[in-house]
Amino acid sequence: MSTADRERVMSDAELIRAWVGGWAVARAVPAPVAVDGGYRLDVGLPGHRVRYVFFDPERPAEVVRARTEPGTWIKTLAPVERVRPALTSAWTVGEPEYPMTGPLRRQPVAAPAGYTIEVETRDETTFGRLLAADGAVAAHGRIGVTGDTAVADQIHTDPAHRRRGLGSVVMTVLADAAAARGARTGVLVATAAGRELYRTLGWTQHGVLTAAWIPEQPTQAAEAAPEAASAQPRPAR
């Protein structure tokens, strides 16, 4: 790997700053606001009103004491055993998540046989999709660029099209697009299953992220957003 391709080593604070900034761009939500030990994002979605992301594992306790509103989330760069003691019974704890970084570089990629690559850029976010022969979206993802870092987000392959390398193709498409815009280091937060894919692509894990949230009942979501009342949103990374 050349010097130009090598990712920049980040501190915990830099990692979280890069992730929340790029995540906000990729999700088209307001820019994060710095708080003590981390950041607040006003997401504004049913079940996910506000998100706090901490690089300092001591700070979630302050949010737990101060915030009791359903739809409040916290994510902390620490294992669950460090976070759980601060939580009350109102909070639900998610499965472990894994912050990762990887080098971004220009790299041509061809669509696998039977698929077509589709790329679209809106402002600082690039969307990559693989379309099957019938036009259905077989795999997709997005990447939000913020200077020399970019955050890959919502990488997904339809179950009917898995085990064909489509996730790797989408990631290569997104990395190429971000590198073309000057980004050199990619950041993402992976599930346990997704982590293995990113490792094969040269990404490196940096600790564990613990998520917790106060669930919002469907009636509460309906009052705030009637059009979204039919279903609770799935937890977002």
PDB file of C-alpha atoms in Angstrom:
ATOM      1  CA  MET A   1       0.000   0.000   0.000  1.00  0.00           C
ATOM      2  CA  SER A   2       1.391   3.389  -0.988  1.00  0.00           C
ATOM      3  CA  THR A   3       1.633   6.351   1.363  1.00  0.00           C
ATOM      4  CA  ALA A   4      -1.224   8.022  -0.501  1.00  0.00           C
ATOM      5  CA  ASP A   5      -3.459   4.987   0.082  1.00  0.00           C
ATOM      6  CA  ARG A   6      -2.695   4.618   3.794  1.00  0.00           C
ATOM      7  CA  GLU A   7      -5.454   5.713   6.142  1.00  0.00           C
ATOM      8  CA  ARG A   8      -4.768   8.347   8.781  1.00  0.00           C
ATOM      9  CA  VAL A   9      -4.568   7.062  12.355  1.00  0.00           C
ATOM     10  CA  MET A  10      -7.287   8.668  14.469  1.00  0.00           C
ATOM     11  CA  SER A  11      -7.789   9.168  18.178  1.00  0.00           C
ATOM     12  CA  ASP A  12     -11.118   8.115  19.686  1.00  0.00           C
ATOM     13  CA  ALA A  13     -12.322  11.721  19.638  1.00  0.00           C
ATOM     14  CA  GLU A  14     -11.312  12.162  15.983  1.00  0.00           C
ATOM     15  CA  LEU A  15     -12.963   8.877  15.024  1.00  0.00           C
ATOM     16  CA  ILE A  16     -16.283   9.848  16.581  1.00  0.00           C
ATOM     17  CA  ARG A  17     -16.128  13.369  15.147  1.00  0.00           C
ATOM     18  CA  ALA A  18     -15.534  11.986  11.661  1.00  0.00           C
ATOM     19  CA  TRP A  19     -18.293   9.420  12.004  1.00  0.00           C
ATOM     20  CA  VAL A  20     -21.037  11.722  13.301  1.00  0.00           C
ATOM     21  CA  GLY A  21     -20.160  14.391  10.743  1.00  0.00           C
ATOM     22  CA  GLY A  22     -20.289  12.004   7.808  1.00  0.00           C
ATOM     23  CA  TRP A  23     -23.330  10.188   9.178  1.00  0.00           C
ATOM     24  CA  ALA A  24     -25.239  13.476   9.360  1.00  0.00           C
ATOM     25  CA  VAL A  25     -24.304  14.233   5.749  1.00  0.00           C
ATOM     26  CA  ALA A  26     -25.262  10.744   4.554  1.00  0.00           C
ATOM     27  CA  ARG A  27     -28.598  10.824   6.394  1.00  0.00           C
ATOM     28  CA  ALA A  28     -29.365  14.462   5.510  1.00  0.00           C
ATOM     29  CA  VAL A  29     -29.908  15.532   9.125  1.00  0.00           C
ATOM     30  CA  PRO A  30     -28.619  18.698  10.842  1.00  0.00           C
ATOM     31  CA  ALA A  31     -24.900  18.870  11.600  1.00  0.00           C
ATOM     32  CA  PRO A  32     -23.830  17.423  14.951  1.00  0.00           C
ATOM     33  CA  VAL A  33     -23.515  19.743  17.944  1.00  0.00           C
ATOM     34  CA  ALA A  34     -20.563  19.268  20.289  1.00  0.00           C
ATOM     35  CA  VAL A  35     -21.407  18.323  23.889  1.00  0.00           C
ATOM     36  CA  ASP A  36     -19.114  17.328  26.725  1.00  0.00           C
ATOM     37  CA  GLY A  37     -17.417  14.100  25.667  1.00  0.00           C
ATOM     38  CA  GLY A  38     -19.212  13.728  22.361  1.00  0.00           C
ATOM     39  CA  TYR A  39     -21.909  15.060  20.040  1.00  0.00           C
ATOM     40  CA  ARG A  40     -25.683  15.460  19.767  1.00  0.00           C
ATOM     41  CA  LEU A  41     -27.583  14.908  16.532  1.00  0.00           C
ATOM     42  CA  ASP A  42     -31.165  16.060  16.148  1.00  0.00           C
ATOM     43  CA  VAL A  43     -32.378  13.226  13.921  1.00  0.00           C
ATOM     44  CA  GLY A  44     -36.075  14.002  14.219  1.00  0.00           C
ATOM     45  CA  LEU A  45     -37.460  10.623  13.132  1.00  0.00           C
ATOM     46  CA  PRO A  46     -40.180   8.557  14.819  1.00  0.00           C
ATOM     47  CA  GLY A  47     -38.436   6.369  17.373  1.00  0.00           C
ATOM     48  CA  HIS A  48     -35.164   8.212  16.813  1.00  0.00           C
ATOM     49  CA  ARG A  49     -35.642  11.829  17.826  1.00  0.00           C
ATOM     50  CA  VAL A  50     -32.215  12.702  19.185  1.00  0.00           C
ATOM     51  CA  ARG A  51     -28.910  10.833  19.238  1.00  0.00           C
ATOM     52  CA  TYR A  52     -25.925  11.356  21.516  1.00  0.00           C
ATOM     53  CA  VAL A  53     -22.616   9.808  20.469  1.00  0.00           C
ATOM     54  CA  PHE A  54     -19.791   9.725  23.012  1.00  0.00           C
ATOM     55  CA  PHE A  55     -16.105   9.022  22.788  1.00  0.00           C
ATOM     56  CA  ASP A  56     -15.899   9.508  26.589  1.00  0.00           C
ATOM     57  CA  PRO A  57     -17.561   6.483  28.272  1.00  0.00           C
ATOM     58  CA  GLU A  58     -18.236   8.456  31.458  1.00  0.00           C
ATOM     59  CA  ARG A  59     -20.681  10.886  29.788  1.00  0.00           C
ATOM     60  CA  PRO A  60     -23.739   8.703  29.064  1.00  0.00           C
ATOM     61  CA  ALA A  61     -24.703   8.738  32.762  1.00  0.00           C
ATOM     62  CA  GLU A  62     -25.349  12.488  32.509  1.00  0.00           C
ATOM     63  CA  VAL A  63     -27.710  12.022  29.555  1.00  0.00           C
ATOM     64  CA  VAL A  64     -29.517   9.171  31.311  1.00  0.00           C
ATOM     65  CA  ARG A  65     -30.174  11.451  34.287  1.00  0.00           C
ATOM     66  CA  ALA A  66     -31.263  14.408  32.172  1.00  0.00           C
ATOM     67  CA  ARG A  67     -33.178  12.822  29.277  1.00  0.00           C
ATOM     68  CA  THR A  68     -36.214  10.595  29.713  1.00  0.00           C
ATOM     69  CA  GLU A  69     -37.978  11.272  26.409  1.00  0.00           C
ATOM     70  CA  PRO A  70     -38.840   8.265  24.228  1.00  0.00           C
ATOM     71  CA  GLY A  71     -36.857   8.298  21.011  1.00  0.00           C
ATOM     72  CA  THR A  72     -33.630   9.332  22.766  1.00  0.00           C
ATOM     73  CA  TRP A  73     -30.543   7.368  21.728  1.00  0.00           C
ATOM     74  CA  ILE A  74     -27.015   7.147  23.055  1.00  0.00           C
ATOM     75  CA  LYS A  75     -24.042   5.485  21.396  1.00  0.00           C
ATOM     76  CA  THR A  76     -20.810   5.138  23.342  1.00  0.00           C
ATOM     77  CA  LEU A  77     -17.343   4.038  22.283  1.00  0.00           C
ATOM     78  CA  ALA A  78     -17.135   1.450  25.066  1.00  0.00           C
ATOM     79  CA  PRO A  79     -18.244  -2.145  25.681  1.00  0.00           C
ATOM     80  CA  VAL A  80     -21.677  -2.746  27.161  1.00  0.00           C
ATOM     81  CA  GLU A  81     -20.342  -3.585  30.621  1.00  0.00           C
ATOM     82  CA  ARG A  82     -19.064  -0.010  30.941  1.00  0.00           C
ATOM     83  CA  VAL A  83     -22.321   1.524  29.732  1.00  0.00           C
ATOM     84  CA  ARG A  84     -25.042  -0.641  31.278  1.00  0.00           C
ATOM     85  CA  PRO A  85     -24.520   0.427  34.935  1.00  0.00           C
ATOM     86  CA  ALA A  86     -25.565   3.993  34.037  1.00  0.00           C
ATOM     87  CA  LEU A  87     -28.831   2.907  32.399  1.00  0.00           C
ATOM     88  CA  THR A  88     -32.263   2.635  33.973  1.00  0.00           C
ATOM     89  CA  SER A  89     -34.905   0.069  33.078  1.00  0.00           C
ATOM     90  CA  ALA A  90     -36.357   2.515  30.527  1.00  0.00           C
ATOM     91  CA  TRP A  91     -33.409   1.935  28.189  1.00  0.00           C
ATOM     92  CA  THR A  92     -33.055  -0.863  25.647  1.00  0.00           C
ATOM     93  CA  VAL A  93     -29.504  -1.998  24.851  1.00  0.00           C
ATOM     94  CA  GLY A  94     -28.575  -3.027  21.324  1.00  0.00           C
ATOM     95  CA  GLU A  95     -26.158  -5.589  19.977  1.00  0.00           C
ATOM     96  CA  PRO A  96     -22.464  -4.586  19.884  1.00  0.00           C
ATOM     97  CA  GLU A  97     -21.370  -2.482  16.926  1.00  0.00           C
ATOM     98  CA  TYR A  98     -17.879  -2.018  15.560  1.00  0.00           C
ATOM     99  CA  PRO A  99     -16.323   1.285  14.432  1.00  0.00           C
ATOM    100  CA  MET A 100     -13.970   0.702  11.523  1.00  0.00           C
ATOM    101  CA  THR A 101     -11.707   2.736   9.291  1.00  0.00           C
ATOM    102  CA  GLY A 102     -10.237   1.987   5.905  1.00  0.00           C
ATOM    103  CA  PRO A 103      -8.208   3.669   3.154  1.00  0.00           C
ATOM    104  CA  LEU A 104     -10.123   5.205   0.257  1.00  0.00           C
ATOM    105  CA  ARG A 105      -8.640   5.192  -3.231  1.00  0.00           C
ATOM    106  CA  ARG A 106      -9.655   5.424  -6.865  1.00  0.00           C
ATOM    107  CA  GLN A 107     -10.358   1.958  -8.156  1.00  0.00           C
ATOM    108  CA  PRO A 108     -12.344   0.953 -11.224  1.00  0.00           C
ATOM    109  CA  VAL A 109     -14.927  -1.756 -10.705  1.00  0.00           C
ATOM    110  CA  ALA A 110     -17.058  -3.750 -13.097  1.00  0.00           C
ATOM    111  CA  ALA A 111     -20.551  -4.998 -12.378  1.00  0.00           C
ATOM    112  CA  PRO A 112     -20.872  -8.764 -11.918  1.00  0.00           C
ATOM    113  CA  ALA A 113     -22.582 -10.620 -14.736  1.00  0.00           C
ATOM    114  CA  GLY A 114     -26.317  -9.970 -14.689  1.00  0.00           C
ATOM    115  CA  TYR A 115     -26.076  -6.698 -12.751  1.00  0.00           C
ATOM    116  CA  THR A 116     -25.737  -3.004 -13.543  1.00  0.00           C
ATOM    117  CA  ILE A 117     -23.996  -0.359 -11.429  1.00  0.00           C
ATOM    118  CA  GLU A 118     -25.874   2.877 -10.824  1.00  0.00           C
ATOM    119  CA  VAL A 119     -24.193   5.849  -9.107  1.00  0.00           C
ATOM    120  CA  GLU A 120     -25.826   9.119  -8.082  1.00  0.00           C
ATOM    121  CA  THR A 121     -24.347  12.053  -6.162  1.00  0.00           C
ATOM    122  CA  ARG A 122     -26.421  14.631  -4.287  1.00  0.00           C
ATOM    123  CA  ASP A 123     -24.432  17.388  -2.628  1.00  0.00           C
ATOM    124  CA  GLU A 124     -21.793  15.595  -0.506  1.00  0.00           C
ATOM    125  CA  THR A 125     -23.417  12.152  -0.557  1.00  0.00           C
ATOM    126  CA  THR A 126     -22.946   9.476  -3.208  1.00  0.00           C
ATOM    127  CA  PHE A 127     -25.435   6.617  -3.568  1.00  0.00           C
ATOM    128  CA  GLY A 128     -24.337   3.354  -5.136  1.00  0.00           C
ATOM    129  CA  ARG A 129     -26.722   0.659  -6.321  1.00  0.00           C
ATOM    130  CA  LEU A 130     -26.468  -2.675  -8.103  1.00  0.00           C
ATOM    131  CA  LEU A 131     -29.528  -3.413 -10.214  1.00  0.00           C
ATOM    132  CA  ALA A 132     -30.521  -6.954 -11.139  1.00  0.00           C
ATOM    133  CA  ALA A 133     -31.606  -7.843 -14.664  1.00  0.00           C
ATOM    134  CA  ASP A 134     -35.250  -7.191 -13.757  1.00  0.00           C
ATOM    135  CA  GLY A 135     -34.414  -3.701 -12.483  1.00  0.00           C
ATOM    136  CA  ALA A 136     -34.730  -4.570  -8.790  1.00  0.00           C
ATOM    137  CA  VAL A 137     -32.160  -3.100  -6.384  1.00  0.00           C
ATOM    138  CA  ALA A 138     -29.964  -6.056  -5.413  1.00  0.00           C
ATOM    139  CA  ALA A 139     -27.508  -4.113  -3.235  1.00  0.00           C
ATOM    140  CA  HIS A 140     -27.055  -0.513  -2.235  1.00  0.00           C
ATOM    141  CA  GLY A 141     -25.205   1.904   0.040  1.00  0.00           C
ATOM    142  CA  ARG A 142     -24.217   5.524   0.448  1.00  0.00           C
ATOM    143  CA  ILE A 143     -21.171   7.515   1.523  1.00  0.00           C
ATOM    144  CA  GLY A 144     -21.077  11.031   2.956  1.00  0.00           C
ATOM    145  CA  VAL A 145     -17.913  13.057   2.369  1.00  0.00           C
ATOM    146  CA  THR A 146     -16.630  15.602   4.888  1.00  0.00           C
ATOM    147  CA  GLY A 147     -13.211  16.806   3.796  1.00  0.00           C
ATOM    148  CA  ASP A 148     -10.563  14.085   3.882  1.00  0.00           C
ATOM    149  CA  THR A 149     -12.869  11.549   5.569  1.00  0.00           C
ATOM    150  CA  ALA A 150     -16.071   9.886   4.374  1.00  0.00           C
ATOM    151  CA  VAL A 151     -18.658   7.729   6.127  1.00  0.00           C
ATOM    152  CA  ALA A 152     -20.089   4.640   4.451  1.00  0.00           C
ATOM    153  CA  ASP A 153     -23.644   3.992   5.591  1.00  0.00           C
ATOM    154  CA  GLN A 154     -26.654   1.712   5.051  1.00  0.00           C
ATOM    155  CA  ILE A 155     -24.745  -0.916   3.087  1.00  0.00           C
ATOM    156  CA  HIS A 156     -27.241  -3.645   2.315  1.00  0.00           C
ATOM    157  CA  THR A 157     -27.636  -6.626  -0.008  1.00  0.00           C
ATOM    158  CA  ASP A 158     -31.050  -8.091  -0.659  1.00  0.00           C
ATOM    159  CA  PRO A 159     -31.232 -11.628   0.791  1.00  0.00           C
ATOM    160  CA  ALA A 160     -32.028 -13.074  -2.635  1.00  0.00           C
ATOM    161  CA  HIS A 161     -28.721 -11.738  -3.995  1.00  0.00           C
ATOM    162  CA  ARG A 162     -26.319 -12.507  -1.157  1.00  0.00           C
ATOM    163  CA  ARG A 163     -23.085 -14.511  -1.371  1.00  0.00           C
ATOM    164  CA  ARG A 164     -22.280 -13.105  -4.801  1.00  0.00           C
ATOM    165  CA  GLY A 165     -19.805 -10.417  -3.754  1.00  0.00           C
ATOM    166  CA  LEU A 166     -22.237  -7.561  -4.312  1.00  0.00           C
ATOM    167  CA  GLY A 167     -21.449  -5.881  -1.002  1.00  0.00           C
ATOM    168  CA  SER A 168     -17.783  -5.667  -1.963  1.00  0.00           C
ATOM    169  CA  VAL A 169     -18.712  -4.128  -5.301  1.00  0.00           C
ATOM    170  CA  VAL A 170     -20.896  -1.488  -3.646  1.00  0.00           C
ATOM    171  CA  MET A 171     -18.128  -0.624  -1.174  1.00  0.00           C
ATOM    172  CA  THR A 172     -15.583  -0.298  -3.993  1.00  0.00           C
ATOM    173  CA  VAL A 173     -17.935   1.973  -5.950  1.00  0.00           C
ATOM    174  CA  LEU A 174     -18.468   4.202  -2.906  1.00  0.00           C
ATOM    175  CA  ALA A 175     -14.769   4.316  -1.987  1.00  0.00           C
ATOM    176  CA  ASP A 176     -13.869   5.300  -5.544  1.00  0.00           C
ATOM    177  CA  ALA A 177     -16.481   8.084  -5.547  1.00  0.00           C
ATOM    178  CA  ALA A 178     -15.317   9.448  -2.178  1.00  0.00           C
ATOM    179  CA  ALA A 179     -11.651   9.330  -3.183  1.00  0.00           C
ATOM    180  CA  ALA A 180     -12.489  11.235  -6.373  1.00  0.00           C
ATOM    181  CA  ARG A 181     -13.792  14.023  -4.110  1.00  0.00           C
ATOM    182  CA  GLY A 182     -10.641  14.146  -2.001  1.00  0.00           C
ATOM    183  CA  ALA A 183     -11.478  11.793   0.878  1.00  0.00           C
ATOM    184  CA  ARG A 184      -8.667   9.492   1.968  1.00  0.00           C
ATOM    185  CA  THR A 185      -9.980   7.727   5.087  1.00  0.00           C
ATOM    186  CA  GLY A 186     -13.278   5.900   5.319  1.00  0.00           C
ATOM    187  CA  VAL A 187     -15.232   5.447   8.536  1.00  0.00           C
ATOM    188  CA  LEU A 188     -18.206   3.213   9.272  1.00  0.00           C
ATOM    189  CA  VAL A 189     -19.923   1.340  12.083  1.00  0.00           C
ATOM    190  CA  ALA A 190     -20.513  -2.335  11.322  1.00  0.00           C
ATOM    191  CA  THR A 191     -22.710  -5.073  12.713  1.00  0.00           C
ATOM    192  CA  ALA A 192     -21.051  -8.340  13.695  1.00  0.00           C
ATOM    193  CA  ALA A 193     -21.996  -9.836  10.327  1.00  0.00           C
ATOM    194  CA  GLY A 194     -20.909  -6.846   8.266  1.00  0.00           C
ATOM    195  CA  ARG A 195     -17.583  -6.560  10.058  1.00  0.00           C
ATOM    196  CA  GLU A 196     -16.254  -9.643   8.284  1.00  0.00           C
ATOM    197  CA  LEU A 197     -16.951  -8.143   4.846  1.00  0.00           C
ATOM    198  CA  TYR A 198     -15.121  -4.924   5.685  1.00  0.00           C
ATOM    199  CA  ARG A 199     -12.145  -6.804   7.102  1.00  0.00           C
ATOM    200  CA  THR A 200     -11.724  -8.600   3.781  1.00  0.00           C
ATOM    201  CA  LEU A 201     -11.616  -5.163   2.117  1.00  0.00           C
ATOM    202  CA  GLY A 202      -8.792  -3.975   4.376  1.00  0.00           C
ATOM    203  CA  TRP A 203     -10.774  -2.084   7.020  1.00  0.00           C
ATOM    204  CA  THR A 204      -9.618  -2.049  10.641  1.00  0.00           C
ATOM    205  CA  GLN A 205     -11.778  -2.298  13.755  1.00  0.00           C
ATOM    206  CA  HIS A 206     -11.405   0.326  16.495  1.00  0.00           C
ATOM    207  CA  GLY A 207     -13.047  -0.862  19.688  1.00  0.00           C
ATOM    208  CA  VAL A 208     -16.729  -1.495  20.325  1.00  0.00           C
ATOM    209  CA  LEU A 209     -19.701   0.844  20.207  1.00  0.00           C
ATOM    210  CA  THR A 210     -22.667   0.295  22.542  1.00  0.00           C
ATOM    211  CA  ALA A 211     -26.089   1.629  21.588  1.00  0.00           C
ATOM    212  CA  ALA A 212     -29.048   2.185  23.907  1.00  0.00           C
ATOM    213  CA  TRP A 213     -32.367   3.944  23.415  1.00  0.00           C
ATOM    214  CA  ILE A 214     -35.703   4.677  25.067  1.00  0.00           C
ATOM    215  CA  PRO A 215     -38.339   3.069  22.843  1.00  0.00           C
ATOM    216  CA  GLU A 216     -41.142   5.176  21.493  1.00  0.00           C
ATOM    217  CA  GLN A 217     -44.605   3.666  21.436  1.00  0.00           C
ATOM    218  CA  PRO A 218     -46.468   3.613  18.096  1.00  0.00           C
ATOM    219  CA  THR A 219     -49.077   6.051  19.423  1.00  0.00           C
ATOM    220  CA  GLN A 220     -46.356   8.559  20.295  1.00  0.00           C
ATOM    221  CA  ALA A 221     -44.828   8.215  16.833  1.00  0.00           C
ATOM    222  CA  ALA A 222     -48.256   8.681  15.272  1.00  0.00           C
ATOM    223  CA  GLU A 223     -48.851  11.934  17.112  1.00  0.00           C
ATOM    224  CA  ALA A 224     -45.521  13.329  15.933  1.00  0.00           C
ATOM    225  CA  ALA A 225     -45.610  11.899  12.401  1.00  0.00           C
ATOM    226  CA  PRO A 226     -48.979  10.419  11.390  1.00  0.00           C
ATOM    227  CA  GLU A 227     -47.728   9.190   8.036  1.00  0.00           C
ATOM    228  CA  ALA A 228     -45.122   7.009   9.779  1.00  0.00           C
ATOM    229  CA  ALA A 229     -47.431   5.497  12.401  1.00  0.00           C
ATOM    230  CA  SER A 230     -47.879   2.128  10.740  1.00  0.00           C
ATOM    231  CA  ALA A 231     -44.448   0.786  11.700  1.00  0.00           C
ATOM    232  CA  GLN A 232     -41.611   1.457  14.065  1.00  0.00           C
ATOM    233  CA  PRO A 233     -38.300   2.253  12.336  1.00  0.00           C
ATOM    234  CA  ARG A 234     -35.611  -0.344  12.679  1.00  0.00           C
ATOM    235  CA  PRO A 235     -32.594   0.715  14.749  1.00  0.00           C
ATOM    236  CA  ALA A 236     -30.126   2.670  12.607  1.00  0.00           C
ATOM    237  CA  ARG A 237     -26.388   2.347  12.795  1.00  0.00           C
TER     238      ARG A 237
END
